[in-house]
Amino acid sequence: MGLLGILIGLGLLILFAYRGWSVLLLAPLAAMVAALFSREPLLAHWTQTFMVSAAGFLAQFFPLFLLGALFGKLMEDSGSVAAIAAFMTERLGTRRAVLAVVLAGALVTYGGVSLFVAFFVLAPMAHELFRNAGIPRRLMPAAIVLGTSTFTMSALPGTPSIQNAIPMPFFGTTPFTAPGLGILASLIMLGFGLWWLNREEANARKHGEGFGDGVPMPSASLASDEKLRERATTAREFDPAEIVHGVVTDAPPSVVLAGLPLIVVIIVNLAMSLFILPALDTRFLAEARWGGTSLAAVGGVWAVITALACAIVAVLAVSHRRLPALRATMDAGVNAAVLPAVSVASLVGFGAVVAAMPAFDVVRDTVLGIGGGPLVSLAVATNVLAALTGSASGGLTIALDALGGTYMTRAAEIGLDPALLHRVAVISAGTLDSLPHNGAVVTLLAVCGSTHRDSYRDIVMAGIVGPLVALAAVIALGSVAGSF
């Protein structure tokens, strides 16, 4: 009965979340269903398991949600993201429209700009480029996904994404973990995605397919769509309702000034991870008042927090005069972090209750018994959970909360570098999370004026198949050569 309760709770969570119900309500209800079937104490699991786990997630990662959303909103309203997109358009032009969209997305997201901010800026740029170049509209979402939601989210060393930060406390790693494997995976994702998009563009020209019809949904309509908002905030780290708040400048900065905060993110992240934090005396962290922790557990998150904070200062320093409503912009940025953070924390709480059920031992043994070793079973577990929850960060945290300690023990027994576990887990989280019910996919299709029928096949190839190929390559090479 316990296993049946877990399956029913999970099924209810997926079904009603897809219909636009709030995860804040669904996650504790689904957790209570699982506990009820296992004849476990309901109130104890709600307050002592669900809430403690959700609060722990917020304690660790809310600063990343907060600073990431604020930085993204400042970059949008200062015109910095638009300036970078315009620069890529001018340099690459309509002859390389697909590449221009992909690289513009990669630049801003690797520099720390929130995904939904990138969507709302890149979609008009892609619309103009693709229309002038005669490239089908249906390829716009896949090009944006390739640039914003694949290698810069999960593979490129040092990416400040929340997905790259989540494994760090579990494995004692840094944002730059396994740089060689990360670069290899990035090249595979980028190369495969560009190959597919260029192939589709060539086929479209051969058959006389033009830009096509379709009307993009205005940002105001997207922001006011409550069903879409609930699905989107679980999938990514920015509340789309805040897109319309604040005021966007009509005088964007030069590309040099626009790109400066992105460079700050990369440099400060690298310096903090590899040089500054390791040189500090952090033995005090072992004291009870600091939670008896260590630099290995918190250093990676500290590095990203510091990098984003410095980047925010950089944006304000170079573009404060371009922010006509600074308080409104900053309010919108910080408000945009709250619902996504609490939504993902609720998913984590649900996962904690499920993992506490006696029947979960069957699930754990099944996952750990998958052939191919710990890397393969970790990849499968993370992929499945990210697919079921429609959230890369939620699925990844649930997997590591439940099994992270077990994987660390197994890694120590066989001499496996935790850095390899980190990179495999993050790449795995960014594959099957892009199924049709994913809120980011639904939002992007609406922004581009496209549909699942027209564009989802190309999203699958660029956003799922390419990352899966890269994941297989990382697992195969890592199993033979280890982490590098």
CSV table of C-alpha atoms in Angstrom, one decimal, residues 79-479:
chain,number,residue,atom,x,y,z
A,79,GLY,CA,18.7,47.7,-22.0
A,80,SER,CA,21.8,45.6,-21.6
A,81,VAL,CA,20.3,42.3,-22.8
A,82,ALA,CA,18.8,44.1,-25.8
A,83,ALA,CA,22.1,45.7,-26.6
A,84,ILE,CA,23.9,42.4,-26.6
A,85,ALA,CA,21.2,40.8,-28.8
A,86,ALA,CA,21.4,43.8,-31.2
A,87,PHE,CA,25.1,43.4,-31.4
A,88,MET,CA,24.9,39.8,-32.3
A,89,THR,CA,22.3,40.6,-35.0
A,90,GLU,CA,24.5,43.3,-36.5
A,91,ARG,CA,27.6,41.1,-36.5
A,92,LEU,CA,26.1,37.9,-37.8
A,93,GLY,CA,23.1,39.2,-39.8
A,94,THR,CA,20.3,37.4,-41.5
A,95,ARG,CA,22.6,34.9,-43.3
A,96,ARG,CA,23.5,33.4,-39.9
A,97,ALA,CA,20.3,34.2,-38.1
A,98,VAL,CA,20.1,30.9,-36.2
A,99,LEU,CA,23.7,31.2,-34.9
A,100,ALA,CA,23.0,34.8,-33.9
A,101,VAL,CA,20.0,33.8,-31.7
A,102,VAL,CA,21.8,30.8,-30.2
A,103,LEU,CA,25.0,32.8,-29.3
A,104,ALA,CA,23.0,35.8,-27.9
A,105,GLY,CA,21.1,33.5,-25.7
A,106,ALA,CA,24.3,31.7,-24.6
A,107,LEU,CA,26.1,34.9,-23.7
A,108,VAL,CA,23.4,36.4,-21.5
A,109,THR,CA,22.5,33.2,-19.7
A,110,TYR,CA,26.1,32.1,-19.0
A,111,GLY,CA,26.5,35.6,-17.6
A,112,GLY,CA,23.7,35.0,-15.1
A,113,VAL,CA,20.6,36.6,-16.8
A,114,SER,CA,17.4,34.7,-15.8
A,115,LEU,CA,15.9,32.5,-18.4
A,116,PHE,CA,12.5,34.2,-18.8
A,117,VAL,CA,14.2,37.6,-19.1
A,118,ALA,CA,16.2,36.1,-22.0
A,119,PHE,CA,13.1,34.7,-23.5
A,120,PHE,CA,11.2,38.0,-23.6
A,121,VAL,CA,14.2,39.9,-25.1
A,122,LEU,CA,15.4,37.2,-27.6
A,123,ALA,CA,12.0,36.3,-29.0
A,124,PRO,CA,11.5,39.7,-30.8
A,125,MET,CA,15.1,39.6,-32.0
A,126,ALA,CA,14.6,36.1,-33.4
A,127,HIS,CA,11.2,37.1,-34.9
A,128,GLU,CA,12.8,40.0,-36.9
A,129,LEU,CA,15.9,38.0,-38.0
A,130,PHE,CA,14.0,34.9,-39.0
A,131,ARG,CA,11.3,36.9,-40.9
A,132,ASN,CA,13.9,38.8,-42.9
A,133,ALA,CA,15.9,35.7,-43.6
A,134,GLY,CA,12.9,33.6,-44.6
A,135,ILE,CA,13.5,31.0,-41.9
A,136,PRO,CA,10.4,29.2,-40.6
A,137,ARG,CA,9.0,30.7,-37.3
A,138,ARG,CA,8.7,27.1,-36.0
A,139,LEU,CA,12.5,27.0,-35.5
A,140,MET,CA,12.6,30.1,-33.3
A,141,PRO,CA,11.8,28.2,-30.0
A,142,ALA,CA,14.4,25.5,-30.6
A,143,ALA,CA,17.1,28.1,-31.4
A,144,ILE,CA,16.3,30.0,-28.2
A,145,VAL,CA,16.2,26.7,-26.2
A,146,LEU,CA,19.6,25.7,-27.6
A,147,GLY,CA,21.2,29.0,-26.5
A,148,THR,CA,19.6,29.4,-23.1
A,149,SER,CA,18.6,26.1,-21.7
A,150,THR,CA,21.2,23.5,-22.6
A,151,PHE,CA,25.0,23.9,-22.3
A,152,THR,CA,24.9,27.2,-20.5
A,153,MET,CA,22.5,25.8,-17.9
A,154,SER,CA,24.1,22.4,-17.2
A,155,ALA,CA,27.5,21.8,-18.8
A,156,LEU,CA,29.6,24.9,-19.3
A,157,PRO,CA,32.1,25.2,-16.4
A,158,GLY,CA,31.3,28.1,-14.0
A,159,THR,CA,27.7,28.6,-15.1
A,160,PRO,CA,25.8,30.5,-12.3
A,161,SER,CA,22.6,28.6,-12.9
A,162,ILE,CA,20.7,27.2,-9.9
A,163,GLN,CA,21.0,23.7,-11.4
A,164,ASN,CA,24.8,23.9,-11.4
A,165,ALA,CA,24.7,25.1,-7.7
A,166,ILE,CA,22.4,22.5,-6.3
A,167,PRO,CA,24.9,19.5,-6.3
A,168,MET,CA,27.7,21.6,-4.6
A,169,PRO,CA,26.5,21.1,-1.0
A,170,PHE,CA,26.0,17.4,-1.6
A,171,PHE,CA,29.3,16.6,-3.3
A,172,GLY,CA,31.5,19.4,-1.9
A,173,THR,CA,32.2,20.7,-5.5
A,174,THR,CA,32.5,24.1,-7.1
A,175,PRO,CA,30.8,25.8,-10.1
A,176,PHE,CA,33.8,24.9,-12.2
A,177,THR,CA,33.8,21.2,-11.4
A,178,ALA,CA,34.9,18.8,-14.2
A,179,PRO,CA,35.8,21.6,-16.6
A,180,GLY,CA,37.1,19.3,-19.4
A,181,LEU,CA,34.0,17.1,-19.4
A,182,GLY,CA,31.8,20.2,-19.2
A,183,ILE,CA,33.4,21.8,-22.2
A,184,LEU,CA,33.1,18.5,-24.2
A,185,ALA,CA,29.4,18.2,-23.3
A,186,SER,CA,28.9,21.9,-24.3
A,187,LEU,CA,30.5,21.4,-27.7
A,188,ILE,CA,28.4,18.3,-28.3
A,189,MET,CA,25.1,20.0,-27.3
A,190,LEU,CA,25.9,23.1,-29.4
A,191,GLY,CA,27.2,21.2,-32.4
A,192,PHE,CA,24.3,18.8,-32.5
A,193,GLY,CA,21.7,21.5,-32.0
A,194,LEU,CA,23.2,23.7,-34.7
A,195,TRP,CA,23.5,20.7,-37.1
A,196,TRP,CA,19.8,20.0,-36.6
A,197,LEU,CA,18.6,23.6,-37.0
A,198,ASN,CA,20.7,24.2,-40.1
A,199,ARG,CA,19.4,20.9,-41.5
A,200,GLU,CA,15.8,22.0,-40.9
A,201,GLU,CA,16.5,25.4,-42.4
A,202,ALA,CA,18.0,23.9,-45.5
A,203,ASN,CA,15.0,21.5,-45.9
A,204,ALA,CA,12.6,24.4,-45.4
A,205,ARG,CA,14.3,26.4,-48.2
A,206,LYS,CA,14.3,23.4,-50.5
A,207,HIS,CA,10.5,22.9,-50.1
A,208,GLY,CA,9.7,26.6,-50.3
A,209,GLU,CA,8.6,27.0,-46.7
A,210,GLY,CA,8.7,30.6,-45.6
A,211,PHE,CA,8.5,32.3,-42.2
A,212,GLY,CA,4.8,31.3,-41.7
A,213,ASP,CA,2.0,32.7,-39.7
A,214,GLY,CA,1.4,33.0,-35.9
A,215,VAL,CA,1.0,35.9,-33.5
A,216,PRO,CA,3.3,36.1,-30.5
A,217,MET,CA,1.5,36.6,-27.2
A,218,PRO,CA,2.2,40.1,-25.8
A,219,SER,CA,4.2,40.1,-22.6
A,220,ALA,CA,1.3,41.7,-20.7
A,221,SER,CA,-1.0,38.8,-21.6
A,222,LEU,CA,1.6,36.2,-20.6
A,223,ALA,CA,2.2,38.0,-17.3
A,224,SER,CA,-1.6,37.9,-16.5
A,225,ASP,CA,-2.1,34.2,-17.5
A,226,GLU,CA,-2.3,32.6,-14.1
A,227,LYS,CA,-2.3,29.0,-15.4
A,228,LEU,CA,0.8,29.7,-17.4
A,229,ARG,CA,2.4,31.5,-14.5
A,230,GLU,CA,1.9,28.5,-12.1
A,231,ARG,CA,3.6,26.1,-14.6
A,232,ALA,CA,6.4,28.5,-15.4
A,233,THR,CA,7.5,29.3,-11.9
A,234,THR,CA,8.0,25.7,-11.1
A,235,ALA,CA,10.1,25.2,-14.2
A,236,ARG,CA,12.5,28.2,-13.9
A,237,GLU,CA,13.7,30.8,-11.4
A,238,PHE,CA,11.8,34.0,-12.5
A,239,ASP,CA,8.2,34.8,-12.1
A,240,PRO,CA,6.9,35.9,-15.5
A,241,ALA,CA,4.3,38.1,-13.9
A,242,GLU,CA,7.0,40.6,-12.9
A,243,ILE,CA,8.2,41.0,-16.5
A,244,VAL,CA,5.8,43.9,-17.1
A,245,HIS,CA,6.8,45.7,-13.9
A,246,GLY,CA,9.5,48.3,-13.9
A,247,VAL,CA,10.4,50.5,-16.9
A,248,VAL,CA,12.7,49.5,-19.8
A,249,THR,CA,15.0,52.3,-21.0
A,250,ASP,CA,14.8,53.7,-24.5
A,251,ALA,CA,18.5,54.4,-24.5
A,252,PRO,CA,20.4,51.1,-24.2
A,253,PRO,CA,24.2,51.1,-23.4
A,254,SER,CA,27.0,50.2,-25.7
A,255,VAL,CA,27.7,46.5,-26.1
A,256,VAL,CA,30.9,47.0,-24.0
A,257,LEU,CA,29.0,48.4,-21.0
A,258,ALA,CA,26.2,45.9,-21.5
A,259,GLY,CA,28.6,43.0,-21.4
A,260,LEU,CA,30.7,44.2,-18.5
A,261,PRO,CA,28.4,42.8,-15.8
A,262,LEU,CA,28.4,39.4,-17.5
A,263,ILE,CA,32.2,39.4,-17.5
A,264,VAL,CA,32.1,40.3,-13.8
A,265,VAL,CA,30.0,37.3,-13.0
A,266,ILE,CA,32.5,34.9,-14.7
A,267,ILE,CA,35.6,36.5,-13.3
A,268,VAL,CA,34.4,36.8,-9.7
A,269,ASN,CA,32.9,33.3,-9.7
A,270,LEU,CA,36.2,31.9,-10.9
A,271,ALA,CA,38.3,33.9,-8.4
A,272,MET,CA,36.1,33.0,-5.5
A,273,SER,CA,35.9,29.3,-6.4
A,274,LEU,CA,39.5,28.7,-7.1
A,275,PHE,CA,41.5,31.3,-5.2
A,276,ILE,CA,39.9,33.5,-2.6
A,277,LEU,CA,37.7,31.1,-0.7
A,278,PRO,CA,40.3,28.3,-0.5
A,279,ALA,CA,42.8,30.8,0.9
A,280,LEU,CA,40.5,31.8,3.8
A,281,ASP,CA,40.6,30.3,7.3
A,282,THR,CA,37.0,28.8,7.5
A,283,ARG,CA,37.5,26.4,10.4
A,284,PHE,CA,34.9,28.5,12.3
A,285,LEU,CA,32.2,26.9,10.1
A,286,ALA,CA,32.6,23.7,12.1
A,287,GLU,CA,31.2,25.5,15.2
A,288,ALA,CA,27.6,24.7,16.2
A,289,ARG,CA,26.4,28.3,15.7
A,290,TRP,CA,27.2,28.0,12.0
A,291,GLY,CA,25.5,24.6,11.7
A,292,GLY,CA,28.7,22.5,11.9
A,293,THR,CA,29.3,22.8,8.2
A,294,SER,CA,32.4,23.2,6.1
A,295,LEU,CA,33.7,25.3,3.2
A,296,ALA,CA,33.2,22.3,0.9
A,297,ALA,CA,29.5,22.4,1.6
A,298,VAL,CA,28.9,26.1,1.2
A,299,GLY,CA,31.8,27.5,-0.8
A,300,GLY,CA,30.3,26.9,-4.2
A,301,VAL,CA,27.1,28.7,-3.3
A,302,TRP,CA,29.1,31.5,-1.7
A,303,ALA,CA,31.1,31.9,-4.9
A,304,VAL,CA,28.0,32.3,-7.1
A,305,ILE,CA,26.3,34.7,-4.6
A,306,THR,CA,29.3,36.9,-4.5
A,307,ALA,CA,29.6,36.9,-8.3
A,308,LEU,CA,25.9,37.9,-8.8
A,309,ALA,CA,26.2,40.6,-6.1
A,310,CYS,CA,29.2,42.1,-7.8
A,311,ALA,CA,27.5,42.0,-11.1
A,312,ILE,CA,24.5,43.8,-9.7
A,313,VAL,CA,26.8,46.5,-8.4
A,314,ALA,CA,28.4,46.7,-11.9
A,315,VAL,CA,25.0,47.1,-13.6
A,316,LEU,CA,24.1,49.9,-11.2
A,317,ALA,CA,27.5,51.6,-11.7
A,318,VAL,CA,27.4,51.7,-15.5
A,319,SER,CA,23.7,52.0,-16.2
A,320,HIS,CA,22.0,53.6,-13.2
A,321,ARG,CA,21.0,56.6,-15.3
A,322,ARG,CA,19.4,54.3,-17.8
A,323,LEU,CA,17.0,52.9,-15.2
A,324,PRO,CA,14.1,55.4,-15.2
A,325,ALA,CA,12.3,53.6,-12.4
A,326,LEU,CA,15.0,52.0,-10.3
A,327,ARG,CA,12.9,51.1,-7.3
A,328,ALA,CA,10.2,49.6,-9.4
A,329,THR,CA,12.8,47.5,-11.3
A,330,MET,CA,14.5,46.3,-8.2
A,331,ASP,CA,11.1,45.5,-6.5
A,332,ALA,CA,10.1,43.5,-9.6
A,333,GLY,CA,13.4,41.6,-9.6
A,334,VAL,CA,13.3,40.5,-6.0
A,335,ASN,CA,9.5,39.7,-6.2
A,336,ALA,CA,10.2,37.6,-9.2
A,337,ALA,CA,12.3,35.2,-7.1
A,338,VAL,CA,9.8,34.4,-4.4
A,339,LEU,CA,7.2,32.2,-6.1
A,340,PRO,CA,9.7,30.1,-8.1
A,341,ALA,CA,11.9,29.5,-5.0
A,342,VAL,CA,8.9,28.5,-2.8
A,343,SER,CA,7.4,26.4,-5.6
A,344,VAL,CA,10.6,24.4,-6.0
A,345,ALA,CA,11.0,24.2,-2.2
A,346,SER,CA,7.6,22.6,-2.0
A,347,LEU,CA,8.6,20.0,-4.6
A,348,VAL,CA,11.6,19.3,-2.4
A,349,GLY,CA,9.4,18.9,0.6
A,350,PHE,CA,7.2,16.4,-1.2
A,351,GLY,CA,10.3,14.5,-2.2
A,352,ALA,CA,11.5,14.4,1.4
A,353,VAL,CA,8.2,12.9,2.6
A,354,VAL,CA,8.3,10.3,-0.1
A,355,ALA,CA,11.8,9.4,0.8
A,356,ALA,CA,10.8,9.0,4.4
A,357,MET,CA,8.2,6.3,3.6
A,358,PRO,CA,9.2,2.7,4.3
A,359,ALA,CA,8.1,1.7,0.8
A,360,PHE,CA,10.7,4.1,-0.7
A,361,ASP,CA,13.3,1.5,0.1
A,362,VAL,CA,12.0,-0.5,-2.9
A,363,VAL,CA,12.4,2.6,-5.1
A,364,ARG,CA,15.9,3.2,-3.8
A,365,ASP,CA,17.0,-0.4,-4.3
A,366,THR,CA,15.5,-0.4,-7.8
A,367,VAL,CA,17.4,2.8,-8.8
A,368,LEU,CA,20.7,1.7,-7.3
A,369,GLY,CA,20.3,-1.7,-8.9
A,370,ILE,CA,20.3,-0.2,-12.5
A,371,GLY,CA,23.2,-1.7,-14.4
A,372,GLY,CA,26.1,0.4,-15.5
A,373,GLY,CA,27.3,1.7,-12.2
A,374,PRO,CA,26.4,4.8,-10.1
A,375,LEU,CA,26.8,7.3,-12.9
A,376,VAL,CA,24.1,5.6,-15.0
A,377,SER,CA,21.7,5.1,-12.1
A,378,LEU,CA,22.2,8.7,-11.0
A,379,ALA,CA,21.5,9.9,-14.6
A,380,VAL,CA,18.3,7.8,-14.8
A,381,ALA,CA,17.0,8.9,-11.4
A,382,THR,CA,17.6,12.6,-12.1
A,383,ASN,CA,16.2,12.4,-15.6
A,384,VAL,CA,13.0,10.6,-14.4
A,385,LEU,CA,12.4,13.0,-11.5
A,386,ALA,CA,13.0,16.1,-13.6
A,387,ALA,CA,10.6,14.8,-16.3
A,388,LEU,CA,7.9,14.0,-13.7
A,389,THR,CA,8.1,17.3,-11.9
A,390,GLY,CA,8.7,19.4,-15.0
A,391,SER,CA,11.5,21.1,-13.1
A,392,ALA,CA,15.2,20.6,-13.5
A,393,SER,CA,16.0,22.1,-10.1
A,394,GLY,CA,13.2,20.3,-8.3
A,395,GLY,CA,13.9,16.9,-9.8
A,396,LEU,CA,17.6,17.3,-9.2
A,397,THR,CA,17.2,18.3,-5.5
A,398,ILE,CA,14.7,15.5,-4.8
A,399,ALA,CA,17.2,13.0,-6.3
A,400,LEU,CA,20.1,14.2,-4.4
A,401,ASP,CA,18.2,14.6,-1.1
A,402,ALA,CA,17.1,11.0,-1.3
A,403,LEU,CA,20.2,9.4,-2.8
A,404,GLY,CA,23.1,11.9,-2.7
A,405,GLY,CA,24.6,10.4,0.5
A,406,THR,CA,24.4,6.9,-1.0
A,407,TYR,CA,26.1,8.0,-4.1
A,408,MET,CA,28.9,9.7,-2.2
A,409,THR,CA,29.5,6.5,-0.2
A,410,ARG,CA,29.6,4.4,-3.3
A,411,ALA,CA,31.9,6.9,-5.0
A,412,ALA,CA,34.3,6.7,-2.0
A,413,GLU,CA,34.2,2.9,-2.2
A,414,ILE,CA,35.2,2.7,-5.9
A,415,GLY,CA,37.4,5.8,-6.0
A,416,LEU,CA,35.0,7.8,-8.1
A,417,ASP,CA,35.5,11.6,-8.1
A,418,PRO,CA,32.5,13.5,-6.8
A,419,ALA,CA,33.1,16.1,-9.5
A,420,LEU,CA,32.0,13.5,-12.0
A,421,LEU,CA,28.8,12.8,-10.0
A,422,HIS,CA,28.2,16.6,-10.0
A,423,ARG,CA,28.5,17.0,-13.8
A,424,VAL,CA,26.4,13.9,-14.6
A,425,ALA,CA,23.7,15.0,-12.2
A,426,VAL,CA,23.4,18.5,-13.6
A,427,ILE,CA,23.4,17.5,-17.3
A,428,SER,CA,20.8,14.8,-16.4
A,429,ALA,CA,18.5,17.4,-14.9
A,430,GLY,CA,18.6,19.5,-18.1
A,431,THR,CA,17.3,16.8,-20.5
A,432,LEU,CA,13.8,15.3,-19.9
A,433,ASP,CA,12.7,18.4,-17.9
A,434,SER,CA,11.8,19.9,-21.4
A,435,LEU,CA,8.8,17.6,-21.9
A,436,PRO,CA,5.6,19.2,-23.3
A,437,HIS,CA,4.2,20.1,-19.9
A,438,ASN,CA,7.3,22.0,-18.8
A,439,GLY,CA,6.3,25.6,-18.0
A,440,ALA,CA,9.3,27.1,-19.7
A,441,VAL,CA,8.5,25.3,-22.9
A,442,VAL,CA,4.9,26.5,-22.8
A,443,THR,CA,5.9,30.0,-22.1
A,444,LEU,CA,8.5,30.1,-24.9
A,445,LEU,CA,6.1,28.8,-27.5
A,446,ALA,CA,3.6,31.5,-26.5
A,447,VAL,CA,6.3,34.2,-26.7
A,448,CYS,CA,7.3,33.0,-30.1
A,449,GLY,CA,3.7,32.7,-31.4
A,450,SER,CA,4.2,29.0,-32.1
A,451,THR,CA,2.6,25.7,-31.0
A,452,HIS,CA,3.6,22.3,-29.8
A,453,ARG,CA,2.5,20.9,-33.1
A,454,ASP,CA,4.7,23.2,-35.1
A,455,SER,CA,7.8,23.5,-32.9
A,456,TYR,CA,8.1,20.8,-30.3
A,457,ARG,CA,9.9,18.3,-32.5
A,458,ASP,CA,12.7,20.8,-33.0
A,459,ILE,CA,12.8,21.6,-29.3
A,460,VAL,CA,13.2,17.8,-28.6
A,461,MET,CA,16.1,17.6,-30.9
A,462,ALA,CA,17.9,20.7,-29.7
A,463,GLY,CA,16.9,20.5,-26.0
A,464,ILE,CA,16.6,16.8,-25.2
A,465,VAL,CA,18.3,14.6,-27.8
A,466,GLY,CA,21.5,16.7,-28.0
A,467,PRO,CA,21.9,16.9,-24.2
A,468,LEU,CA,21.2,13.1,-23.9
A,469,VAL,CA,24.0,12.5,-26.5
A,470,ALA,CA,26.3,14.7,-24.4
A,471,LEU,CA,25.3,13.0,-21.2
A,472,ALA,CA,26.1,9.6,-22.7
A,473,ALA,CA,29.5,10.8,-23.8
A,474,VAL,CA,30.3,12.3,-20.4
A,475,ILE,CA,29.3,9.0,-18.6
A,476,ALA,CA,31.3,6.9,-21.1
A,477,LEU,CA,34.4,9.0,-21.0
A,478,GLY,CA,34.2,9.7,-17.2
A,479,SER,CA,33.9,6.0,-16.5
